[in-house]
Coordinates of C-alpha atoms in Angstrom, one line a residue:
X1 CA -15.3 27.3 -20.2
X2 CA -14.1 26.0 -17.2
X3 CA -11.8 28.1 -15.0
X4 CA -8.5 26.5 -14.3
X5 CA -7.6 25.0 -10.6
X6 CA -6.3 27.3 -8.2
X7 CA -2.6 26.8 -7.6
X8 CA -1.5 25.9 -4.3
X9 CA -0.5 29.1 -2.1
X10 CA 3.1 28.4 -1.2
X11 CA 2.8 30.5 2.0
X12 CA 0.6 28.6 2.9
X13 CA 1.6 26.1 5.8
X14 CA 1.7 21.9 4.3
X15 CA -1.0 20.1 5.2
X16 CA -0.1 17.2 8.2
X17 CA -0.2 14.7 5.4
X18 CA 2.5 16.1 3.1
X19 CA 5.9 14.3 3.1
X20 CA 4.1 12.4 6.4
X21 CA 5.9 9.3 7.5
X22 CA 3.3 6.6 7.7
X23 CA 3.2 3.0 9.4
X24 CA 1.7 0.1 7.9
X25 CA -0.1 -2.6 10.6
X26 CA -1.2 -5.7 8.9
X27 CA -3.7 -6.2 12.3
X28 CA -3.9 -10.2 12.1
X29 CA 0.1 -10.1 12.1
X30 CA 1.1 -7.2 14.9
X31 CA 0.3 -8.2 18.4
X32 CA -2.5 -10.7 19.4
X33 CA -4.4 -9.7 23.1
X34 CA -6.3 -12.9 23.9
X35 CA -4.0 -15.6 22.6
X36 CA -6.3 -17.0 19.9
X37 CA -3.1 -16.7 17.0
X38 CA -4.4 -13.8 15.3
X39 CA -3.6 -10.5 16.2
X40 CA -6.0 -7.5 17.2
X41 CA -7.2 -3.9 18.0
X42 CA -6.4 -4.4 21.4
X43 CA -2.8 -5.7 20.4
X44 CA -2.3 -2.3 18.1
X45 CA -3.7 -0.3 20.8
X46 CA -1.1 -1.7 23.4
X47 CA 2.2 -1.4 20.7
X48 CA 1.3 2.4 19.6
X49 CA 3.8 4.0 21.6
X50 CA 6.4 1.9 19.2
X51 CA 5.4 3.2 16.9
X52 CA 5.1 6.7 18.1
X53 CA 8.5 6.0 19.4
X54 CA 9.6 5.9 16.0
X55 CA 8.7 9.1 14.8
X56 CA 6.0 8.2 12.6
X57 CA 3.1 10.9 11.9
X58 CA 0.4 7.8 11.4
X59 CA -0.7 4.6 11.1
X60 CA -2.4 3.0 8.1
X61 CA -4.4 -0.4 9.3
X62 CA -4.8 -2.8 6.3
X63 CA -8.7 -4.0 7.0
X64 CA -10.3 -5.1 10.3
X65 CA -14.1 -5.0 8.9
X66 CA -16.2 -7.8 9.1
X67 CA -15.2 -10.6 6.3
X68 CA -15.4 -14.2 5.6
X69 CA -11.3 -13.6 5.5
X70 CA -11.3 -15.2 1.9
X71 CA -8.7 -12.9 1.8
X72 CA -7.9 -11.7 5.0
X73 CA -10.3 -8.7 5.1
X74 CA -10.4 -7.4 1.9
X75 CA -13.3 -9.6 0.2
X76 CA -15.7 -7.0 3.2
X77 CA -18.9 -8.6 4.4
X78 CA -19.9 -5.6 6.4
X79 CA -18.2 -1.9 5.7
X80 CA -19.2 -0.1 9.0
X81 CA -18.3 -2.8 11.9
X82 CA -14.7 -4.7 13.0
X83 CA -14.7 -8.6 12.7
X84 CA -15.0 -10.4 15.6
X85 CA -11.5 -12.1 15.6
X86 CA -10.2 -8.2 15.9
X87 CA -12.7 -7.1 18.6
X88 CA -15.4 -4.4 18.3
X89 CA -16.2 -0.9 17.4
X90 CA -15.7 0.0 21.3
X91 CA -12.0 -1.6 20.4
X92 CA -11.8 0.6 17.5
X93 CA -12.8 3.5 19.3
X94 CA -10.0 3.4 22.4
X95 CA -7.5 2.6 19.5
X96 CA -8.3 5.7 17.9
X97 CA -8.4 7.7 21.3
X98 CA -4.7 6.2 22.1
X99 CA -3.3 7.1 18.7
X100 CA -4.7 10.6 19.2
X101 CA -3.1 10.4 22.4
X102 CA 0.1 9.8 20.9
X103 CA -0.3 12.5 17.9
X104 CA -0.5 9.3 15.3
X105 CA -3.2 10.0 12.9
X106 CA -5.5 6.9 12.0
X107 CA -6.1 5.9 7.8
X108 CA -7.8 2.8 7.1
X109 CA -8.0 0.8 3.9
X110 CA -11.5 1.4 2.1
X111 CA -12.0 -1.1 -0.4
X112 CA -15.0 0.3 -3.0
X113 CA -14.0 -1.7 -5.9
X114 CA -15.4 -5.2 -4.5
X115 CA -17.3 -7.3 -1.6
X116 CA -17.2 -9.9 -0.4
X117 CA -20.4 -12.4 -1.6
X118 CA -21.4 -13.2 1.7
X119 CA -22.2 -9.6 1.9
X120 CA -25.9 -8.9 2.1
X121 CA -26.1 -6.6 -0.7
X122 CA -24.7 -9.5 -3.0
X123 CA -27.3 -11.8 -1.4
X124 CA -30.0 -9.7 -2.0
X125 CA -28.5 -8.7 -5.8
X126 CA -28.1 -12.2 -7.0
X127 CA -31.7 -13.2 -5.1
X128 CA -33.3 -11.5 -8.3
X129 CA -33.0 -9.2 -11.4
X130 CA -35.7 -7.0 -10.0
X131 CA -34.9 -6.3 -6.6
X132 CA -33.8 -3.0 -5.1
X133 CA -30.2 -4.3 -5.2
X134 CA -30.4 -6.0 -8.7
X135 CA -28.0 -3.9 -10.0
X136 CA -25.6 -3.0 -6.9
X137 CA -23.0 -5.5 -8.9
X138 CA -21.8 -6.1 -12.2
X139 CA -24.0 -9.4 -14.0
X140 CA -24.1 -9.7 -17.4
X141 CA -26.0 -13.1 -19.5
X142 CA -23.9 -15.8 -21.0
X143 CA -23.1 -15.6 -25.0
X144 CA -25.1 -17.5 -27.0
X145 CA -22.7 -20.0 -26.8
X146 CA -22.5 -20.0 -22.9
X147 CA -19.0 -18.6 -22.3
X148 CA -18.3 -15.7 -20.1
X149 CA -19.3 -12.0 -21.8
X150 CA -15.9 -11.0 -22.0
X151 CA -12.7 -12.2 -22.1
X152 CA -11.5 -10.0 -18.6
X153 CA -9.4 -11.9 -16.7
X154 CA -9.1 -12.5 -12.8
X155 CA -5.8 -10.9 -11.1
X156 CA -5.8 -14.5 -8.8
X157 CA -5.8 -16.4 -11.7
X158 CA -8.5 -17.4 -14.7
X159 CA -12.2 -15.7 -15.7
X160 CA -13.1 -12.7 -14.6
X161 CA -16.5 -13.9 -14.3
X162 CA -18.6 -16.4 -12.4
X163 CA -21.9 -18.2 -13.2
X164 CA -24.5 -17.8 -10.7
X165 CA -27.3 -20.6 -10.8
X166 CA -29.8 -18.1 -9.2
X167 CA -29.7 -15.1 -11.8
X168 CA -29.0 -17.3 -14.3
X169 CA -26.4 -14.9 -15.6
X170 CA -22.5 -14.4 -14.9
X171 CA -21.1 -11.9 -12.5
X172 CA -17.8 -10.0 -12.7
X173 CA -15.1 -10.3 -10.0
X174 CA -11.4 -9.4 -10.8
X175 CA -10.0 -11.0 -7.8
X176 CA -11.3 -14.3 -5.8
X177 CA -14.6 -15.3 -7.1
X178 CA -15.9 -14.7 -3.1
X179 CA -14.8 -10.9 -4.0
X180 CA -18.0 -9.9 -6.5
X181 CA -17.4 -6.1 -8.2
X182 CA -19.5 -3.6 -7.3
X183 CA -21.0 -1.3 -9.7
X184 CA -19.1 1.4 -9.0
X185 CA -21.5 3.3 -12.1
X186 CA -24.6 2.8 -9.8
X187 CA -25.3 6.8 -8.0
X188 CA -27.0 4.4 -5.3
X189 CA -23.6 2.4 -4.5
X190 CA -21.4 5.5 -4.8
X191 CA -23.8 7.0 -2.2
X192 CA -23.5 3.7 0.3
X193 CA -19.6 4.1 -0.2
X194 CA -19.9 7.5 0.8
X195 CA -21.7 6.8 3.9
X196 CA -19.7 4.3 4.8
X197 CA -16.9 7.0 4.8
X198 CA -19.0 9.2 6.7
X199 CA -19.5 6.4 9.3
X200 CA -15.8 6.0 10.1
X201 CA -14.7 9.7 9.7
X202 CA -17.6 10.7 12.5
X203 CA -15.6 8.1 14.6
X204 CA -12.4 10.0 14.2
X205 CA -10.8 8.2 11.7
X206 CA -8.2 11.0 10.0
X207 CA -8.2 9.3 5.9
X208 CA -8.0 6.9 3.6
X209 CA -6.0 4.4 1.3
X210 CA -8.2 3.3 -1.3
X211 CA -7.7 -0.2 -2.4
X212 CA -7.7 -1.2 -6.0
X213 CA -9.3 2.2 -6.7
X214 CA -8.8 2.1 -10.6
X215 CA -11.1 -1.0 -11.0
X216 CA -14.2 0.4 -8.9
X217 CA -15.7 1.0 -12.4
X218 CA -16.0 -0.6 -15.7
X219 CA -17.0 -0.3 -19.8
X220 CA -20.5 -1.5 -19.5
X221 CA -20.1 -2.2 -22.8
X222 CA -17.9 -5.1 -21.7
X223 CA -15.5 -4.8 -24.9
X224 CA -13.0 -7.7 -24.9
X225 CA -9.5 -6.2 -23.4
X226 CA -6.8 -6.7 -26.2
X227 CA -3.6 -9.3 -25.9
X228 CA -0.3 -7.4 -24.4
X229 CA 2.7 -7.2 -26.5
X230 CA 5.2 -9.3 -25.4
X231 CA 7.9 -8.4 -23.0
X232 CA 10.9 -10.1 -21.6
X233 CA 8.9 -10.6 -18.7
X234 CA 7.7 -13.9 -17.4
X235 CA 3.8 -14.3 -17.2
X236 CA 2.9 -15.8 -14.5
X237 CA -1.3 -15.5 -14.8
X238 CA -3.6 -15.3 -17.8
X239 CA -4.4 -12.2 -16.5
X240 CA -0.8 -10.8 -17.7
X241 CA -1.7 -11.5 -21.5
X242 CA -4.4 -8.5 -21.8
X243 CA -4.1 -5.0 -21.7
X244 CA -6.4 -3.7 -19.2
X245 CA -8.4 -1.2 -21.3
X246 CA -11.6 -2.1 -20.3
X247 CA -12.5 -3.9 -16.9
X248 CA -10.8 -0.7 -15.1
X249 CA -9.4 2.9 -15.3
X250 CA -13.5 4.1 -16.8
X251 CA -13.4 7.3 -17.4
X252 CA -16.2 7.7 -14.6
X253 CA -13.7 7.4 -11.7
X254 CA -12.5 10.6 -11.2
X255 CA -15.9 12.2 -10.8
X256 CA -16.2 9.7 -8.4
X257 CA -13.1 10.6 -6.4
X258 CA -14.2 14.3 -6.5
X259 CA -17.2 13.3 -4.5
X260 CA -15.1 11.6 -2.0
X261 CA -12.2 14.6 -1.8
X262 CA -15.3 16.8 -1.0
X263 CA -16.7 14.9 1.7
X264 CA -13.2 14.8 3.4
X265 CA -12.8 18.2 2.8
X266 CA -15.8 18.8 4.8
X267 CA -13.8 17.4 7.8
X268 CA -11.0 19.1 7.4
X269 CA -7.5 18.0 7.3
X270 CA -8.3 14.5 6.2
X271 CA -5.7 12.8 3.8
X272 CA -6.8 9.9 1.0
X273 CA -4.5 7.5 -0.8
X274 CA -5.0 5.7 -3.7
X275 CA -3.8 2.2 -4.4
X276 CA -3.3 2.1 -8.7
X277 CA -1.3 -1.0 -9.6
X278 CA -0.9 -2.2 -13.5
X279 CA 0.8 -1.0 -16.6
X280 CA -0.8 2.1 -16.8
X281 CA -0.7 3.1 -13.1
X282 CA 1.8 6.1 -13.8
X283 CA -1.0 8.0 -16.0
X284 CA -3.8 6.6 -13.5
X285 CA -1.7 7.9 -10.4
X286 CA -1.8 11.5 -11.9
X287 CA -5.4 11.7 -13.1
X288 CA -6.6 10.7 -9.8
X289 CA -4.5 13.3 -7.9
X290 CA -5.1 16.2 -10.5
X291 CA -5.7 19.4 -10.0
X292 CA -6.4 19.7 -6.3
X293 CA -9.9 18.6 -6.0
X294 CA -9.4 14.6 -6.6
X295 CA -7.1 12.4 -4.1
X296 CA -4.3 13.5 -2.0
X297 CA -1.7 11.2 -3.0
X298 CA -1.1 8.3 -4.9
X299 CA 0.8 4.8 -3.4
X300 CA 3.4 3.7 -5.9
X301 CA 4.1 0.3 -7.2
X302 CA 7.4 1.1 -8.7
X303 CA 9.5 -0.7 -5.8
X304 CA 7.5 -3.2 -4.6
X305 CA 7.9 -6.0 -7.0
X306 CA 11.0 -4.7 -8.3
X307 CA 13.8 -7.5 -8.8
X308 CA 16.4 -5.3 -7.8
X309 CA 16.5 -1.8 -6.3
X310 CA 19.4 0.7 -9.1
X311 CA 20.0 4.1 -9.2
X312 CA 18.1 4.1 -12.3
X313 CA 15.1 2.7 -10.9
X314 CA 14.8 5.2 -8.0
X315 CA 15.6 8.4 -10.7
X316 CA 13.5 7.2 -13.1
X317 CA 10.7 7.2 -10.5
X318 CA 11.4 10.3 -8.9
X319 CA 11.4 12.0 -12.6
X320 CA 7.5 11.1 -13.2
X321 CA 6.3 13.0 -10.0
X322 CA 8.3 16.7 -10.8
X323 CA 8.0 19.6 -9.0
X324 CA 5.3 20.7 -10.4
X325 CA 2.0 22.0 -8.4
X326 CA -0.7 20.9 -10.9
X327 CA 0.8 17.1 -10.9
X328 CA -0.2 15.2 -7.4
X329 CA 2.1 14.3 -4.4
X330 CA 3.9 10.7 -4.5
X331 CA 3.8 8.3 -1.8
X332 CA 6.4 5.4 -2.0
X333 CA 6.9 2.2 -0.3
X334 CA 10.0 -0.6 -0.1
X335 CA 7.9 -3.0 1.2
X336 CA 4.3 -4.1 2.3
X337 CA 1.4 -7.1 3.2
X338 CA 1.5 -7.5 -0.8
X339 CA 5.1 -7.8 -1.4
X340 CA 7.7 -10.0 -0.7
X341 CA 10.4 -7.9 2.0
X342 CA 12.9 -5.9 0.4
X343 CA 15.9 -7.3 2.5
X344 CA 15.2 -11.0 1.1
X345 CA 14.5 -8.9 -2.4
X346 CA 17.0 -6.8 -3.1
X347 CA 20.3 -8.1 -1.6
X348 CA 22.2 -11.6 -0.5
X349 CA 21.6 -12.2 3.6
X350 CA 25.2 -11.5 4.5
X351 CA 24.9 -7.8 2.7
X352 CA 21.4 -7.6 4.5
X353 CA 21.7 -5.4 7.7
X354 CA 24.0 -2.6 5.7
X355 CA 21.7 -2.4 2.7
X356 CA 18.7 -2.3 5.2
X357 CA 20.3 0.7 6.9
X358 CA 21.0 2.7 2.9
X359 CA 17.7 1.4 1.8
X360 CA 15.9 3.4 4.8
X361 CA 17.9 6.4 4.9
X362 CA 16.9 6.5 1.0
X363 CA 13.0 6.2 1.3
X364 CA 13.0 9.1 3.9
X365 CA 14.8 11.4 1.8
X366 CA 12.6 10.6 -1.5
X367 CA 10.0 13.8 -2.2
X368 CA 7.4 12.4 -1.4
X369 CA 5.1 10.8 2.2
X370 CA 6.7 7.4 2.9
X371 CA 5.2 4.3 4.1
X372 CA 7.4 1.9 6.4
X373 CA 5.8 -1.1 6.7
X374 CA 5.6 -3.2 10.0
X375 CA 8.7 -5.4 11.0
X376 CA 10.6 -3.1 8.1
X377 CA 12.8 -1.4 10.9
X378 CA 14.0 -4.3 12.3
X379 CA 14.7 -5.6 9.2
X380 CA 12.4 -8.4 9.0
X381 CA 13.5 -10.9 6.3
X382 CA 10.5 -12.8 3.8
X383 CA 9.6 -16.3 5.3
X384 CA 9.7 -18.9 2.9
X385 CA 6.3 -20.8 3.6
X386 CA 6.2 -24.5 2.2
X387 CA 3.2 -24.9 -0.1
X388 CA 1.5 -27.0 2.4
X389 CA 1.1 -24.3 4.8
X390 CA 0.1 -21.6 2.5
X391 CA -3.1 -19.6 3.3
X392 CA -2.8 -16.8 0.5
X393 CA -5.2 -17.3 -2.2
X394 CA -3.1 -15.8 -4.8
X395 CA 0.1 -17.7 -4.0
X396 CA -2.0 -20.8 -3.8
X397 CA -3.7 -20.5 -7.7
X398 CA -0.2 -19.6 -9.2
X399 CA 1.9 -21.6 -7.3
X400 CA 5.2 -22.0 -7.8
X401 CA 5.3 -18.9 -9.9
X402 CA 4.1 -16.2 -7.9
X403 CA 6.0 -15.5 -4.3
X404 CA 3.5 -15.9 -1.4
X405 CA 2.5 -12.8 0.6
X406 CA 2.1 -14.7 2.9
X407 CA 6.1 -14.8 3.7
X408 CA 5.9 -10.8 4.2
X409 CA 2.7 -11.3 6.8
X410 CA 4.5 -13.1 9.5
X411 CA 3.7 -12.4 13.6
X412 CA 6.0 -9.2 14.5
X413 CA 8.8 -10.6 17.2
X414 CA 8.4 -7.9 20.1
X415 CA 10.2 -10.0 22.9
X416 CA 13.1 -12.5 21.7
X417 CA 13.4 -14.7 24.3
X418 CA 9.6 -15.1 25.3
X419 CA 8.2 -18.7 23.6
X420 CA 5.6 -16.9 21.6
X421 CA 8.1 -13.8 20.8
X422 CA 6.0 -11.9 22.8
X423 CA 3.6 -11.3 20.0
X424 CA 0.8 -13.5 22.4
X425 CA 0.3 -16.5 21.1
X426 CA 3.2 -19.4 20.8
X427 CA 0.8 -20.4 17.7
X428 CA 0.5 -17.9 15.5
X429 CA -2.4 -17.9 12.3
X430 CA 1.5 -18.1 10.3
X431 CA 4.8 -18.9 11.6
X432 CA 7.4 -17.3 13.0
X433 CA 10.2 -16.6 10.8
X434 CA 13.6 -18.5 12.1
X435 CA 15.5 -15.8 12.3
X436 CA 13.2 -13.0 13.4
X437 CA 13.8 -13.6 17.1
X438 CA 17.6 -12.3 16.5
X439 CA 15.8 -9.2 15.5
X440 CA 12.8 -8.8 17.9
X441 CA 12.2 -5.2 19.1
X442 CA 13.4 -5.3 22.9
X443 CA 17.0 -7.2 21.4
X444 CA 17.1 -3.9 19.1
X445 CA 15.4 -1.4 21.6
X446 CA 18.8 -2.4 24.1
X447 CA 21.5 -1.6 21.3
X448 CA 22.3 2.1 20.0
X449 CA 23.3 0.5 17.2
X450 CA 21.0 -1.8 15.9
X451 CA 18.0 -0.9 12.9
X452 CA 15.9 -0.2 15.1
X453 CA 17.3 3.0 16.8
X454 CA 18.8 3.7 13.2
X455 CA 15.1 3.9 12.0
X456 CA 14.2 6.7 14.7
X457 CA 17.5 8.6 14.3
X458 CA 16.5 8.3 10.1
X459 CA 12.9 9.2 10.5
X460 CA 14.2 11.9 13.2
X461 CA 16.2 14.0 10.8
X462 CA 13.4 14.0 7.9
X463 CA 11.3 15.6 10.6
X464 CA 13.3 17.8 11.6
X465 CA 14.3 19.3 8.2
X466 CA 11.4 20.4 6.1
X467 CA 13.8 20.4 3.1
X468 CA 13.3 16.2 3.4
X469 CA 10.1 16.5 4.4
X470 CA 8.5 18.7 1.7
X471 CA 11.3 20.1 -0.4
X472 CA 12.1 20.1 -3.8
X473 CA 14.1 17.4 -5.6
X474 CA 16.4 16.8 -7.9
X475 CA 18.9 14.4 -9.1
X476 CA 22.3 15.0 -9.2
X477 CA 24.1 12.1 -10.4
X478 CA 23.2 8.7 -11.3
X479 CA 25.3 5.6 -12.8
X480 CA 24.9 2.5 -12.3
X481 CA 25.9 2.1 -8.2
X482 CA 25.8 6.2 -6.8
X483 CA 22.9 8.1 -7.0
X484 CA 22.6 11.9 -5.5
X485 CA 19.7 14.0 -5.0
X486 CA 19.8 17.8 -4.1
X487 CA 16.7 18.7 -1.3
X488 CA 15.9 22.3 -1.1
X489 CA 13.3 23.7 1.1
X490 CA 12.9 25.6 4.4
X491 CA 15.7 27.3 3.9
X492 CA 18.4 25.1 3.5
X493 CA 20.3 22.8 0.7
X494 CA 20.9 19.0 1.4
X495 CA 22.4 16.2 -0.5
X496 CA 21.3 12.9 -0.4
X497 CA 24.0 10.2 -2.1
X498 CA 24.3 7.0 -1.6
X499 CA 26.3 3.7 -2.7
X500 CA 23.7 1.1 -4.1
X501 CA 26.8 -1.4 -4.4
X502 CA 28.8 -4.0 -2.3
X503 CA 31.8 -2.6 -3.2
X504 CA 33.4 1.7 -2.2
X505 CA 33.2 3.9 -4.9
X506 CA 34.4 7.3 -5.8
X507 CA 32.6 10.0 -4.9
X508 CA 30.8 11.6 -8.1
X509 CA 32.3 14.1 -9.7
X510 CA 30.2 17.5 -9.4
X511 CA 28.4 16.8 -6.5
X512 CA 29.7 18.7 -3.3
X513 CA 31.4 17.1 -0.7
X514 CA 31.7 19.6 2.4
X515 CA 29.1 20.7 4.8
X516 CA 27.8 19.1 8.0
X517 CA 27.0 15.3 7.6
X518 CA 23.6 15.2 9.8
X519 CA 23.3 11.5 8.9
X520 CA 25.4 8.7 7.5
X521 CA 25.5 4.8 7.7
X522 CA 29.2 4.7 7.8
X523 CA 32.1 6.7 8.2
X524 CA 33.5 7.8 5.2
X525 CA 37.0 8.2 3.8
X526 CA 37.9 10.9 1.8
X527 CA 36.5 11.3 -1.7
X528 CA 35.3 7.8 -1.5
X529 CA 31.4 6.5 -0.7
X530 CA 31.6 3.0 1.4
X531 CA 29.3 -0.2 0.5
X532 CA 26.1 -0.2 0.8
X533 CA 26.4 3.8 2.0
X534 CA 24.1 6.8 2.6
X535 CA 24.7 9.9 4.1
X536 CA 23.4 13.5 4.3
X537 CA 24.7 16.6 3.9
X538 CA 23.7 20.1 4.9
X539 CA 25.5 22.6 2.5

């Protein structure tokens, strides 16, 4: 029989990673150092200290490797060098040493579920059925009738499979058709993915977010996925008429994510992330993070495409990660390179810069690490990008029904009134959002009262009170508009309670009202919670 996981020793100090604050950089979209419209290494190197200045405890860079850029750097045509448009490993290497420099720790998106076919292993894998690489990928012959071998669908939009003239047989991809699937079954490819991780850990690399971990394997039976009940939710891709049952979530993941925890381990404080999106994510999220000896943390979906962000929502989520030391630790995000931004989201423009101020005072007192990413504390607003002038892949295929990511990938704004917004180049790979000069970093930087410095006094106070940090939580109240939450940890008792609405309400009854505010968006009146509100209270 096996034993049962050790628990956690609660003397024991928190590792860096728990309840870290962590900073997204989409690298095309950040700075650019040679004025060639994309940004760069060399840009991120230069713009660490902002983000150092704003209390963060890393940085997560979405992919840099080499790639075809079929979609921007996740379709990987080499694992263990950095494209040419970014720089070079040398690049890579000073960025690391400045982050260091700057106590920022360093993850970088892995993506183990998929290449991209220009890679060499899928050259050599599709050269012949016999080769050494033959089956590195997923290919599987045509029924008798010709059509695909299952009925899996593509996330971007039609078959999950592609025919390949050479093997004479179809291979599986669940994203672009440039994005073959590796066979995640195959102990040689785990081993190369392994070794790939080894490569950029011995360069001082400090974790990892795993993309689209949950369909690295497969049922090599390739059993048809069933229809989805119907919902009350629009479908926008075929792909949204199946339940997912058998092109991901195989039940030989985990064992695969063990192998990776020990490797880390090995290096000591490293952290990993994984990226589970889909309807049965929530389930996913905690078998991957079980029992101590699988991933760190999980990145949760729950806000990003969320039409609106309720009291409900956010206690609802919050109640499916408990306090519980055999259930893994959360990590949440508003916003990100997938998802359109929260401002344009969630609320009408002239409510924008007071729900931007609630909405970040609320991630950084959620129980979990937090992700803020770039632009989000200045309150950059989605850029609506006319269909002409798309480049996302996915946005493209499903046009007009999905949003384009590309409106959330936009050039940061560093300098207002420089031509090019001080971001290096007056043209950028995408536009400059009309109004994100208003809100460039050195306007913001000059006013004490702007996002900007809100953001640092916001990420300030979670640091400095482990109760935020790492604490327990619990909800308090909840209706429709107010939500509370009671932190306890380190010693101390906090409430969290904000005012999701545009218009005051009463302060719920039960939950305290005296203490020391450390932080609040407005000033309140008595026994009444301002619009669009957030505060913090030490009891």
């Amino acid at each position: 029989m096996t034993a049962p996981a050790a628990l956690p020793d609660p003397a024991a100090p928190d590792p860096w990673w728990k309840g870290a604050a962590i900073y997204q950089i989409y690298p095309r979209s950040f700075a650019d150092s040679n004025g060639d419209g994309i940004g760069d290494l060399n840009g991120i190197t230069a713009h660490l200290d902002h983000v150092a200045g704003l209390g963060m405890d890393a940085v997560w860079l979405s992919p840099f490797f080499t790639s075809p850029m079929k979609d921007f750097g996740y379709d990987v045509a080499n694992y263990r060098d950095v494209d040419p448009i970014f720089g070079t490993l040398a690049d890579f290497d000073a960025l690391i040493a400045r982050a260091h420099a700057l106590g920022l720790r360093v993850i970088i998106d892995q993506v183990y579920s998929h290449t991209s076919n220009e890679h060499p292993w899928f050259e050599a894998s599709r050269a012949s059925r016999s080769g050494d690489k033959a089956d590195w990928y997923v290919w599987a012959d045509a029924k008798a009738d010709g059509s695909p071998p299952s009925n899996w669908q593509s996330v971007f939009g039609g078959p999950a499979w592609t025919w390949d003239a050479r093997r004479q047989q179809y291979y599986l991809h669940n994203f672009l058709k440039e994005q073959p699937q590796l066979n995640g079954h195959n102990p040689a490819v785990q081993q190369e993915l392994l070794d790939t991780a080894r490569f950029w850990l011995d360069r001082g690399v400090d974790g990892f977010r795993l993309d689209a971990i949950n369909f690295a394997m497969h049922d090599p039976a390739l059993t048809d996925n069933p229809p989805a009940p119907a919902t009350n939710r629009a479908r926008t891709r075929p792909f949204d008429f199946q339940l997912k049952l058998h092109n991901q979530g195989h039940a030989d993941i985990p064992p695969f994510l063990e192998r990776i925890r020990a490797l880390l381990d090995t290096y000591g404080a490293g952290f990993t992330v994984a990226e589970i999106g889909g309807e049965d994510s929530d389930r996913e999220m905690k078998l991957f993070t079980a029992d101590g000896k699988r991933l760190d943390s999980a990145y949760s979906f729950d806000f990003l495409y969320a039409d609106a962000l309720t009291p409900a929502l956010v206690a609802d989520s919050l109640a499916r990660w408990p306090n519980d030391p055999t259930i893994g630790w959360p990590s949440w995000a508003f916003e990100n390179h997938d998802a359109p931004r929260a401002v344009s989201r969630w609320t009408r423009p002239e409510n924008a810069a007071a729900f931007a101020r609630m909405k970040l005072l609320l991630l950084a007192c959620l129980r979990g690490n937090i992700f803020l990413y770039q632009g989000e504390e200045l309150g950059l607003t989605q850029v609506d990008i006319a269909f002409e002038d798309l480049l996302d892949p996915e946005a493209i295929a499903n046009w007009p029904m999905t949003l384009s990511r590309d409106g959330a990938r936009t050039p940061m704004p560093w300098t207002g009134a420089a031509p090019d917004l001080g971001f290096g180049s007056q043209t950028p790979w995408l536009p400059f959002g009309g109004d994100h000069a208003a809100l460039a970093v050195d306007a913001q930087d000059a006013d004490p009262h702007s996002l900007l410095n809100w953001t640092r006094a916001v990420t300030g106070t979670r640091n400095a009170h482990p109760a935020l940090r790492s604490g327990d939580l619990r909800v308090l109240y909840s209706d429709d508009a107010v939500l509370a939450l009671e932190r306890d940890g380190g010693g101390e008792r906090l409430v969290c309670l904000f005012n999701f609405g545009d218009r005051a309400r009463d302060w719920p009854a039960g939950v305290p009202q005296g203490g020391t505010v450390l932080l609040a968006t407005d000033v309140r009146d008595a026994g009444m919670l301002p619009a669009f509100a957030g505060l913090v209270l030490r009891l």
